[in-house]
Tab-separated table of C-alpha atoms in Angstrom:
chain	number	residue	atom	x	y	z
R	1	MET	CA	0.091	-0.199	-0.154
R	2	GLN	CA	2.734	1.982	0.733
R	3	ARG	CA	4.513	1.700	-2.284
R	4	ARG	CA	1.359	2.203	-4.438
R	5	SER	CA	0.621	5.599	-2.611
R	6	ALA	CA	4.193	6.518	-3.419
R	7	LEU	CA	3.877	5.339	-7.040
R	8	LYS	CA	0.373	7.468	-6.709
R	9	ASN	CA	2.545	10.895	-5.646
R	10	ILE	CA	4.901	10.598	-7.965
R	11	GLY	CA	2.275	10.117	-10.958
R	12	GLY	CA	1.064	13.375	-9.456
R	13	LEU	CA	4.097	14.974	-9.433
R	14	LEU	CA	4.880	14.137	-13.109
R	15	LEU	CA	1.620	15.969	-14.031
R	16	VAL	CA	2.973	19.312	-12.440
R	17	PRO	CA	6.013	19.774	-14.826
R	18	SER	CA	3.523	19.622	-17.753
R	19	LEU	CA	1.256	22.026	-16.609
R	20	GLY	CA	4.136	24.418	-16.107
R	21	ILE	CA	5.533	23.992	-19.510
R	22	ALA	CA	2.159	24.513	-21.250
R	23	ASN	CA	2.160	27.967	-19.522
R	24	VAL	CA	5.719	28.522	-20.597
R	25	ILE	CA	5.928	28.196	-24.007
R	26	ASN	CA	3.959	30.894	-25.963
R	27	PRO	CA	1.512	28.871	-28.108
R	28	LYS	CA	1.214	30.074	-31.867
R	29	LYS	CA	-0.936	33.177	-31.859
R	30	THR	CA	-1.882	35.697	-34.240
R	31	VAL	CA	0.280	38.895	-33.852
R	32	MET	CA	-1.041	41.262	-36.373
R	33	ARG	CA	-3.152	41.424	-39.522
R	34	ILE	CA	-1.602	43.439	-42.424
R	35	ALA	CA	-3.011	44.104	-46.179
R	36	HIS	CA	-1.026	44.137	-49.123
R	37	LEU	CA	-1.943	46.617	-51.438
R	38	THR	CA	0.034	47.332	-54.686
R	39	ASP	CA	-0.066	48.798	-58.320
R	40	ILE	CA	-3.075	50.972	-57.632
R	41	HIS	CA	-2.222	53.209	-60.535
R	42	LEU	CA	-4.668	55.653	-59.524
R	43	LYS	CA	-5.893	58.674	-61.946
R	44	ASN	CA	-9.217	59.947	-62.571
R	45	LYS	CA	-10.536	57.782	-65.366
R	46	TYR	CA	-11.900	54.137	-65.750
R	47	ASP	CA	-14.052	54.983	-62.427
R	48	ALA	CA	-10.469	54.394	-60.601
R	49	PRO	CA	-11.362	56.385	-57.736
R	50	VAL	CA	-14.716	54.745	-56.923
R	51	LYS	CA	-13.187	51.232	-57.160
R	52	PHE	CA	-9.919	52.464	-54.953
R	53	VAL	CA	-12.619	53.390	-52.258
R	54	LYS	CA	-14.864	50.265	-52.469
R	55	CYS	CA	-11.297	48.190	-52.055
R	56	LEU	CA	-10.370	50.588	-48.789
R	57	HIS	CA	-13.967	49.939	-47.395
R	58	HIS	CA	-13.783	46.223	-48.018
R	59	LEU	CA	-10.559	45.542	-46.451
R	60	GLN	CA	-11.590	47.662	-43.608
R	61	GLN	CA	-14.480	45.738	-43.066
R	62	GLN	CA	-12.500	42.433	-42.441
R	63	ASN	CA	-13.014	40.649	-39.482
R	64	PRO	CA	-10.673	41.215	-37.668
R	65	LYS	CA	-9.628	44.332	-39.504
R	66	PRO	CA	-6.176	44.709	-40.572
R	67	ASP	CA	-3.725	46.517	-38.230
R	68	LEU	CA	-1.533	47.672	-41.155
R	69	ILE	CA	-1.269	48.492	-44.890
R	70	LEU	CA	1.682	47.774	-46.748
R	71	ASN	CA	1.485	49.563	-50.168
R	72	GLY	CA	3.991	47.976	-52.924
R	73	GLY	CA	4.392	51.037	-55.172
R	74	ASP	CA	2.919	52.297	-58.417
R	75	ILE	CA	0.711	54.373	-56.222
R	76	VAL	CA	-0.344	56.696	-58.646
R	77	PHE	CA	-1.041	55.792	-62.279
R	78	ASP	CA	2.209	57.176	-63.918
R	79	MET	CA	4.907	59.865	-63.237
R	80	ASN	CA	7.190	58.577	-65.718
R	81	LYS	CA	6.997	60.903	-68.654
R	82	GLU	CA	4.140	63.461	-67.381
R	83	ASN	CA	4.144	66.844	-66.959
R	84	ILE	CA	3.837	68.382	-63.457
R	85	GLY	CA	0.112	69.486	-63.547
R	86	THR	CA	-0.984	65.996	-64.387
R	87	ILE	CA	1.211	64.679	-61.726
R	88	ASN	CA	0.176	66.942	-58.926
R	89	ASP	CA	-3.559	65.899	-59.767
R	90	GLN	CA	-2.936	62.234	-59.061
R	91	TRP	CA	-1.444	62.774	-55.822
R	92	GLN	CA	-3.977	65.212	-54.898
R	93	LEU	CA	-6.525	62.646	-55.793
R	94	MET	CA	-4.557	59.593	-53.996
R	95	ASN	CA	-3.834	61.868	-50.711
R	96	GLY	CA	-7.565	62.780	-50.467
R	97	ILE	CA	-8.767	59.232	-50.689
R	98	LEU	CA	-6.493	57.865	-48.121
R	99	LYS	CA	-6.949	60.516	-45.666
R	100	ASN	CA	-11.000	60.562	-46.018
R	101	GLU	CA	-11.493	56.584	-46.714
R	102	SER	CA	-8.865	55.156	-44.903
R	103	SER	CA	-8.137	54.856	-41.124
R	104	ILE	CA	-5.436	52.160	-41.025
R	105	PRO	CA	-1.747	53.074	-40.881
R	106	THR	CA	0.155	52.728	-43.981
R	107	HIS	CA	3.900	52.114	-44.963
R	108	PHE	CA	4.948	52.451	-48.453
R	109	CYS	CA	7.567	51.732	-51.028
R	110	LEU	CA	8.244	53.074	-54.405
R	111	GLY	CA	7.240	51.844	-57.789
R	112	ASN	CA	8.403	52.560	-61.204
R	113	HIS	CA	5.631	54.609	-62.002
R	114	ASP	CA	6.218	56.676	-59.123
R	115	ILE	CA	9.510	58.180	-60.475
R	116	TRP	CA	9.488	61.578	-62.589
R	117	TRP	CA	11.907	60.345	-65.344
R	118	ASN	CA	10.826	63.473	-67.820
R	119	GLU	CA	14.035	64.050	-69.540
R	120	ASN	CA	13.498	67.600	-70.118
R	121	ASN	CA	13.076	68.532	-66.411
R	122	LYS	CA	16.190	66.584	-64.708
R	123	GLU	CA	17.828	69.955	-63.160
R	124	GLN	CA	14.247	70.244	-61.153
R	125	ALA	CA	14.902	69.477	-57.404
R	126	ILE	CA	11.577	67.013	-57.315
R	127	TYR	CA	13.100	65.091	-60.229
R	128	GLY	CA	13.319	61.362	-59.807
R	129	LYS	CA	12.306	59.935	-56.799
R	130	GLN	CA	12.362	63.051	-54.660
R	131	TYR	CA	8.428	64.044	-55.767
R	132	ALA	CA	6.969	60.829	-54.712
R	133	MET	CA	9.301	60.945	-51.247
R	134	ASP	CA	7.895	64.033	-50.423
R	135	GLN	CA	4.228	62.792	-50.815
R	136	LEU	CA	4.581	60.176	-48.730
R	137	LYS	CA	7.009	62.076	-46.235
R	138	LEU	CA	10.048	59.616	-46.651
R	139	SER	CA	13.476	60.777	-45.705
R	140	LYS	CA	14.977	57.790	-47.807
R	141	PRO	CA	13.341	55.511	-50.166
R	142	TYR	CA	13.967	52.288	-48.387
R	143	ASN	CA	13.624	51.940	-44.287
R	144	SER	CA	12.608	49.465	-41.546
R	145	PHE	CA	10.486	49.233	-38.515
R	146	THR	CA	9.381	46.270	-36.210
R	147	LYS	CA	5.850	45.697	-35.120
R	148	GLY	CA	3.933	42.859	-33.128
R	149	GLY	CA	7.438	40.774	-32.812
R	150	TRP	CA	8.028	41.064	-36.653
R	151	LYS	CA	10.707	43.219	-38.436
R	152	PHE	CA	9.525	44.931	-41.470
R	153	ILE	CA	12.068	45.828	-44.373
R	154	LEU	CA	10.772	47.823	-47.131
R	155	LEU	CA	13.436	48.147	-50.098
R	156	ASP	CA	13.856	50.490	-52.880
R	157	SER	CA	13.915	48.190	-56.128
R	158	VAL	CA	13.665	50.324	-58.906
R	159	HIS	CA	16.922	52.068	-60.389
R	160	LEU	CA	17.797	53.245	-63.591
R	161	ASP	CA	19.628	50.833	-66.221
R	162	VAL	CA	22.957	51.219	-67.161
R	163	ASP	CA	22.238	53.494	-69.839
R	164	GLY	CA	20.553	55.658	-68.106
R	165	THR	CA	17.122	55.481	-70.118
R	166	TRP	CA	14.997	53.297	-68.274
R	167	TYR	CA	14.790	50.868	-65.303
R	168	ILE	CA	15.689	47.469	-63.929
R	169	GLY	CA	15.257	45.815	-60.759
R	170	LYS	CA	18.201	45.978	-58.051
R	171	LEU	CA	19.332	47.200	-54.791
R	172	GLY	CA	22.740	48.910	-55.506
R	173	GLU	CA	26.067	48.479	-53.246
R	174	GLU	CA	24.825	51.006	-50.774
R	175	GLN	CA	21.306	49.869	-50.414
R	176	PHE	CA	22.283	46.061	-50.088
R	177	ALA	CA	25.299	46.882	-47.400
R	178	TRP	CA	22.421	48.623	-45.534
R	179	LEU	CA	19.940	45.873	-45.823
R	180	GLU	CA	22.964	43.521	-44.661
R	181	ASN	CA	23.351	45.521	-41.635
R	182	GLU	CA	19.712	45.469	-41.023
R	183	LEU	CA	19.625	41.911	-40.771
R	184	ASN	CA	22.911	41.512	-39.009
R	185	ALA	CA	21.557	43.745	-36.393
R	186	THR	CA	18.303	42.158	-35.908
R	187	ASP	CA	17.665	39.356	-33.508
R	188	SER	CA	17.647	36.001	-34.827
R	189	SER	CA	14.577	35.026	-33.334
R	190	MET	CA	12.447	37.869	-34.709
R	191	PRO	CA	10.781	36.998	-38.081
R	192	VAL	CA	11.456	39.263	-40.880
R	193	LEU	CA	9.012	40.166	-44.022
R	194	ILE	CA	10.364	42.207	-46.759
R	195	LEU	CA	8.633	44.349	-48.910
R	196	SER	CA	9.549	45.466	-52.543
R	197	HIS	CA	7.964	46.909	-55.792
R	198	ILE	CA	9.476	44.352	-58.292
R	199	PRO	CA	9.988	40.760	-57.162
R	200	ILE	CA	12.879	39.321	-55.906
R	201	LEU	CA	11.753	35.774	-57.149
R	202	SER	CA	8.826	34.994	-59.079
R	203	ILE	CA	7.661	33.007	-62.100
R	204	THR	CA	5.381	35.831	-63.319
R	205	PRO	CA	7.921	37.267	-65.965
R	206	LEU	CA	7.408	33.744	-67.703
R	207	LEU	CA	3.561	34.800	-68.046
R	208	MET	CA	4.000	38.088	-69.380
R	209	ASP	CA	3.922	37.585	-73.447
R	210	ASP	CA	2.376	34.353	-74.793
R	211	VAL	CA	5.699	33.063	-75.515
R	212	VAL	CA	6.617	29.400	-76.103
R	213	ASN	CA	9.746	27.401	-75.638
R	214	LYS	CA	11.986	30.705	-75.452
R	215	TRP	CA	11.232	32.469	-72.204
R	216	GLU	CA	13.199	35.750	-71.306
R	217	VAL	CA	13.328	37.292	-67.989
R	218	LEU	CA	14.101	41.104	-68.291
R	219	GLY	CA	15.796	43.198	-65.597
R	220	GLY	CA	12.585	45.337	-65.332
R	221	ASP	CA	10.494	42.336	-64.357
R	222	MET	CA	12.434	40.852	-61.545
R	223	HIS	CA	15.323	41.889	-59.390
R	224	THR	CA	18.593	41.328	-61.511
R	225	ASP	CA	20.493	40.539	-58.069
R	226	SER	CA	18.314	37.921	-57.098
R	227	THR	CA	21.084	35.535	-56.528
R	228	LYS	CA	22.669	37.744	-54.373
R	229	LEU	CA	19.706	38.558	-52.236
R	230	ILE	CA	18.739	34.861	-52.065
R	231	SER	CA	22.208	33.968	-50.550
R	232	LEU	CA	22.345	37.037	-48.031
R	233	PHE	CA	18.801	35.313	-46.708
R	234	ASN	CA	20.188	32.146	-46.514
R	235	LYS	CA	22.304	33.273	-43.636
R	236	HIS	CA	19.131	34.470	-41.995
R	237	PRO	CA	16.553	32.040	-41.756
R	238	ASN	CA	14.485	34.584	-40.016
R	239	VAL	CA	13.742	36.155	-43.323
R	240	LYS	CA	10.065	34.309	-43.913
R	241	LEU	CA	7.916	36.341	-46.181
R	242	CYS	CA	8.933	38.440	-49.390
R	243	LEU	CA	6.329	40.286	-50.761
R	244	SER	CA	6.225	42.153	-54.234
R	245	GLY	CA	3.829	43.749	-56.930
R	246	HIS	CA	4.721	45.427	-60.336
R	247	GLN	CA	3.335	42.623	-62.542
R	248	HIS	CA	-0.284	42.503	-61.732
R	249	ILE	CA	0.090	38.866	-61.898
R	250	ARG	CA	-0.479	36.743	-58.411
R	251	ASP	CA	2.209	33.757	-57.641
R	252	ARG	CA	3.631	32.191	-54.696
R	253	VAL	CA	6.982	30.768	-54.646
R	254	LEU	CA	8.652	28.833	-52.129
R	255	TYR	CA	12.458	28.770	-52.408
R	256	ASP	CA	15.035	27.961	-49.548
R	257	ASN	CA	12.591	28.074	-46.837
R	258	VAL	CA	11.599	31.763	-47.902
R	259	THR	CA	8.156	32.324	-49.362
R	260	TYR	CA	8.113	35.001	-52.233
R	261	ILE	CA	4.481	36.415	-52.921
R	262	CYS	CA	3.697	38.512	-56.095
R	263	ASN	CA	0.477	39.556	-55.467
R	264	GLY	CA	-1.880	40.939	-58.039
R	265	ALA	CA	-2.923	44.569	-58.536
R	266	VAL	CA	-5.573	46.645	-56.741
R	267	SER	CA	-6.025	48.176	-60.640
R	268	GLY	CA	-6.209	44.679	-61.997
R	269	ALA	CA	-5.087	45.612	-65.818
R	270	TRP	CA	-4.679	49.147	-64.971
R	271	TRP	CA	-8.710	49.665	-63.928
R	272	GLU	CA	-9.590	47.460	-67.275
R	273	GLY	CA	-10.666	44.277	-65.709
R	274	ASN	CA	-8.395	41.140	-65.178
R	275	ARG	CA	-4.578	40.889	-65.850
R	276	ARG	CA	-4.410	37.556	-67.412
R	277	GLU	CA	-5.860	35.119	-64.694
R	278	THR	CA	-5.733	37.456	-61.902
R	279	ALA	CA	-8.352	39.473	-60.492
R	280	PRO	CA	-8.115	43.283	-58.951
R	281	GLY	CA	-7.391	42.581	-55.630
R	282	TYR	CA	-5.248	42.641	-52.241
R	283	GLY	CA	-3.315	40.397	-50.189
R	284	LEU	CA	-4.574	39.441	-46.290
R	285	ILE	CA	-2.170	38.493	-44.505
R	286	ASP	CA	-1.912	36.930	-40.773
R	287	LEU	CA	1.310	37.011	-38.964
R	288	TYR	CA	1.807	34.562	-36.017
R	289	SER	CA	4.252	34.899	-33.328
R	290	ASP	CA	6.053	32.079	-33.851
R	291	GLY	CA	7.326	33.110	-37.630
R	292	THR	CA	4.865	31.445	-39.783
R	293	PHE	CA	1.984	33.156	-41.455
R	294	GLU	CA	-1.245	32.614	-43.439
R	295	GLU	CA	-2.366	34.646	-46.705
R	296	ARG	CA	-4.882	34.792	-49.047
R	297	TYR	CA	-5.539	37.137	-52.202
R	298	VAL	CA	-8.992	38.772	-52.024
R	299	ASN	CA	-10.849	39.606	-54.931
R	300	TYR	CA	-12.715	43.206	-53.811
R	301	LEU	CA	-14.975	43.421	-56.776
R	302	GLY	CA	-16.296	39.836	-56.709
C-alpha cells in the first residue's frame, strides 16, 4: 500500500511539469493582420477613384480588421513622362482618398511609376524619386520598422538601367550594405518580412507574353540581383516572407524556406478588368508569433 501511494504521488508530481511547460511555452497566436495593396495606379479615369474607395472599405470590413497596410508602389497611375500638372492632380486625388476613406496606418515603398523621368526636367529638385518621397513624407526610399514582434524591411527596388534611359530591379551597393546590416542587427529569433515593388523571385515574368519555348526574364520584371539577395537570406533563416507586386499577376514561390508572394494589383489590368487570370485585389496576411503566417488574395470586386 505504501508503494502504491508512493507511485500515486509520483504520478501526481509528474503532471505538474507538463502544466508548467504548457504555461511557459507561448502557443502560436496571431500577432498582426496586414493588408498588402500594390499597383493602385490611381487616376481620375476608368472609375478608378470609386473602385479604390470600394477596395479600402472592403479591407476595413474584414474581421478582424487589418492592423497595417503595406503599399507596394505604383501608387499613382504614371509619373514617368507626365507634366507636373498631371502629376499634381494624381497625387492630390490619392492623398484625399487615403485621408478620407482609410483609418489604417500605411507604409509605402516606391514603384517604377512613382518616379519622374521626364528627360526635359532633370535639373528640377523634384526630379526622380524626390517628388513621391515628399508626398509620402519619406526621408529615404527604403526603411525598416518593427511591430508585433516582426521586423518589416521596405526596399527601393527601382533604379535606372546602365544606359540611364529606363529602369531595372536591383538594390545597388549602398542599399544592399544597409540591408545586410539590418539583418545582422536583427535578433535571429525575430521573423522578417520584406516588401519590394519589383519581385525578388517570381515565375510571373514567364507569363507576361504568349511565348512558347523561348522564355526571357527582363531586368525590369524581376530583381537582377536576386541570386545575391537569396544568398543573403540563406544566412538569416528568420527571413520568412517577401512581398512584391509590379506584374499585376499573382504567384507564390517557396525557395530555400523563404516564401515569395507577388500579389496581383488593386487596379487589375490598369482598371480595365483582369490581368490574365488575376482579378483586381489585395493580399490579406495573418502573422503569427512563431514566425509562420497565413495569407490569401482577396478580390474586392467579386
